CSV table of C-alpha atoms in Angstrom, one decimal:
chain,number,residue,atom,x,y,z
O,1,UNK,CA,185.7,210.8,96.9
O,2,UNK,CA,188.2,211.0,99.1
O,3,UNK,CA,187.5,211.7,103.0
O,4,UNK,CA,190.2,211.0,104.6
O,5,UNK,CA,193.0,213.8,105.4
O,6,UNK,CA,196.3,214.7,103.6
O,7,UNK,CA,198.0,214.3,106.5
O,8,UNK,CA,196.9,210.4,106.4
O,9,UNK,CA,199.6,208.5,105.1
O,10,UNK,CA,198.7,204.5,104.0
O,11,UNK,CA,201.0,202.4,104.1
O,12,UNK,CA,200.6,199.2,101.3
O,13,UNK,CA,200.7,195.7,102.2
O,14,UNK,CA,203.6,194.9,100.4
O,15,UNK,CA,205.4,198.0,101.8
O,16,UNK,CA,204.2,197.4,105.5
O,17,UNK,CA,205.7,193.7,104.9
O,18,UNK,CA,209.1,194.6,103.8
O,19,UNK,CA,209.1,196.8,107.1
O,20,UNK,CA,208.9,193.8,109.3
O,21,UNK,CA,211.1,192.0,107.3
O,22,UNK,CA,214.0,194.8,107.2
O,23,UNK,CA,213.5,195.5,110.4
O,24,UNK,CA,214.1,191.3,110.9
O,25,UNK,CA,216.7,191.4,114.0
O,26,UNK,CA,215.0,194.2,116.3
O,27,UNK,CA,213.6,193.0,119.1
O,28,UNK,CA,213.4,196.6,120.2
O,29,UNK,CA,210.9,199.5,120.2
O,30,UNK,CA,207.6,198.7,119.5
O,31,UNK,CA,204.8,197.6,116.5
O,32,UNK,CA,201.3,199.0,115.5
O,33,UNK,CA,198.5,196.3,115.4
O,34,UNK,CA,198.9,196.6,111.2
O,35,UNK,CA,202.3,196.2,111.4
O,36,UNK,CA,202.0,192.3,113.4
O,37,UNK,CA,198.3,192.0,111.7
O,38,UNK,CA,199.7,192.6,107.6
O,39,UNK,CA,202.7,190.8,108.4
O,40,UNK,CA,201.3,188.1,110.0
O,41,UNK,CA,197.8,188.2,107.0
O,42,UNK,CA,200.5,187.6,104.0
O,43,UNK,CA,202.3,184.8,105.6
O,44,UNK,CA,198.6,183.3,106.2
O,45,UNK,CA,198.3,183.7,102.7
O,46,UNK,CA,201.9,182.9,100.8
O,47,UNK,CA,201.8,179.7,102.7
O,48,UNK,CA,198.0,178.4,102.6
O,49,UNK,CA,198.4,179.5,98.2
O,50,UNK,CA,201.5,177.6,97.8
O,51,UNK,CA,200.5,174.5,100.1
O,52,UNK,CA,197.1,174.7,97.8
O,53,UNK,CA,199.4,174.9,94.8
O,54,UNK,CA,201.8,172.5,95.9
O,55,UNK,CA,198.4,170.1,97.3
O,56,UNK,CA,196.6,171.0,93.8
O,57,UNK,CA,199.6,170.6,90.9
O,58,UNK,CA,202.3,169.1,92.8
O,59,UNK,CA,199.9,166.6,94.7
O,60,UNK,CA,202.2,167.3,97.7
O,61,UNK,CA,205.7,167.5,96.2
O,62,UNK,CA,208.5,166.7,98.6
O,63,UNK,CA,210.3,169.7,97.0
O,64,UNK,CA,207.5,171.8,97.1
O,65,UNK,CA,207.4,171.4,100.9
O,66,UNK,CA,211.0,171.5,101.4
O,67,UNK,CA,210.9,174.6,99.9
O,68,UNK,CA,207.7,175.8,101.6
O,69,UNK,CA,209.4,174.7,104.9
O,70,UNK,CA,212.6,177.3,104.7
O,71,UNK,CA,209.8,180.0,103.4
O,72,UNK,CA,209.3,179.7,106.8
O,73,UNK,CA,212.4,179.1,108.9
O,74,UNK,CA,213.3,182.1,106.7
O,75,UNK,CA,210.3,184.1,108.7
O,76,UNK,CA,210.3,182.5,111.5
O,77,UNK,CA,213.1,185.6,113.0
O,78,UNK,CA,211.3,188.3,111.5
O,79,UNK,CA,207.9,186.5,113.1
O,80,UNK,CA,208.8,186.7,116.7
O,81,UNK,CA,210.8,190.3,116.2
O,82,UNK,CA,207.8,191.5,115.1
O,83,UNK,CA,205.3,190.1,118.3
O,84,UNK,CA,207.9,190.9,120.5
O,85,UNK,CA,207.6,194.6,119.8
O,86,UNK,CA,203.5,194.0,119.4
O,87,UNK,CA,203.9,193.1,123.1
O,88,UNK,CA,206.6,196.2,123.8
O,89,UNK,CA,203.4,198.1,122.2
O,90,UNK,CA,200.5,197.6,125.2
O,91,UNK,CA,203.4,198.1,127.8
O,92,UNK,CA,204.3,194.2,128.0
O,93,UNK,CA,207.2,191.9,127.9
O,94,UNK,CA,208.5,190.4,124.9
O,95,UNK,CA,208.7,187.0,126.8
O,96,UNK,CA,204.4,187.5,127.5
O,97,UNK,CA,204.4,186.7,123.0
O,98,UNK,CA,205.1,182.8,125.0
O,99,UNK,CA,201.8,183.0,127.1
O,100,UNK,CA,198.9,180.9,124.3
O,101,UNK,CA,195.4,182.7,124.1
O,102,UNK,CA,196.9,185.4,126.6
O,103,UNK,CA,199.3,186.7,123.4
O,104,UNK,CA,196.3,186.9,120.9
O,105,UNK,CA,194.5,188.9,123.5
O,106,UNK,CA,197.4,191.3,123.8
O,107,UNK,CA,197.9,191.1,120.1
O,108,UNK,CA,194.7,192.4,119.8
O,109,UNK,CA,194.4,195.2,121.9
O,110,UNK,CA,195.2,198.8,120.9
O,111,UNK,CA,198.9,199.6,122.3
O,112,UNK,CA,199.6,202.0,125.1
O,113,UNK,CA,199.5,206.2,124.6
O,114,UNK,CA,202.1,208.2,124.3
O,115,UNK,CA,205.6,207.2,125.6
O,116,UNK,CA,206.1,203.8,127.6
O,117,UNK,CA,209.8,202.4,128.4
O,118,UNK,CA,210.4,200.1,125.2
O,119,UNK,CA,209.5,203.7,122.9
O,120,UNK,CA,207.3,206.1,121.6
O,121,UNK,CA,203.9,205.5,120.3
O,122,UNK,CA,204.4,204.3,116.9
O,123,UNK,CA,201.1,206.6,116.2
O,124,UNK,CA,202.9,209.8,117.0
O,125,UNK,CA,205.7,209.0,114.1
O,126,UNK,CA,203.2,208.9,111.6
C-alpha cells in the first residue's frame, strides 16, 4: 500500500546521477542533500566495484587502473560543482568545501529554508 501523496516526485538514483552530470559546470545555485549524497554513493559504488573486479579478475592490471583514473578525472569537475552547490544550500560559500571535517558536517546539515543569497530552496521546486 502506497501511503505517499501523489504530489511527491521520486527521482531514481540514476536520474539523480545523470542530472548532476548534466550540471557539471554549474557552480551557482543550490543542491539538496539527496542530490549530493546519491552522486557520492554512485561514485563510490562504481569505483570500488571496478577496483574489486580489477583485482579479482585482472590481478590489478594497469589498463583497468588507467581507466579508473580516467573515470575519476572525468567526474572531478561535476563532484566539485555539486559540493559547491551543497555548501550554497546551507548558506555558506563554496570555499567551505575545502575545509576538512567541517565540510562533511555542512554536507549532512539540512539546507536553509526558503531563498538565500545563492538561490531558491530546491525543496520548494518539487
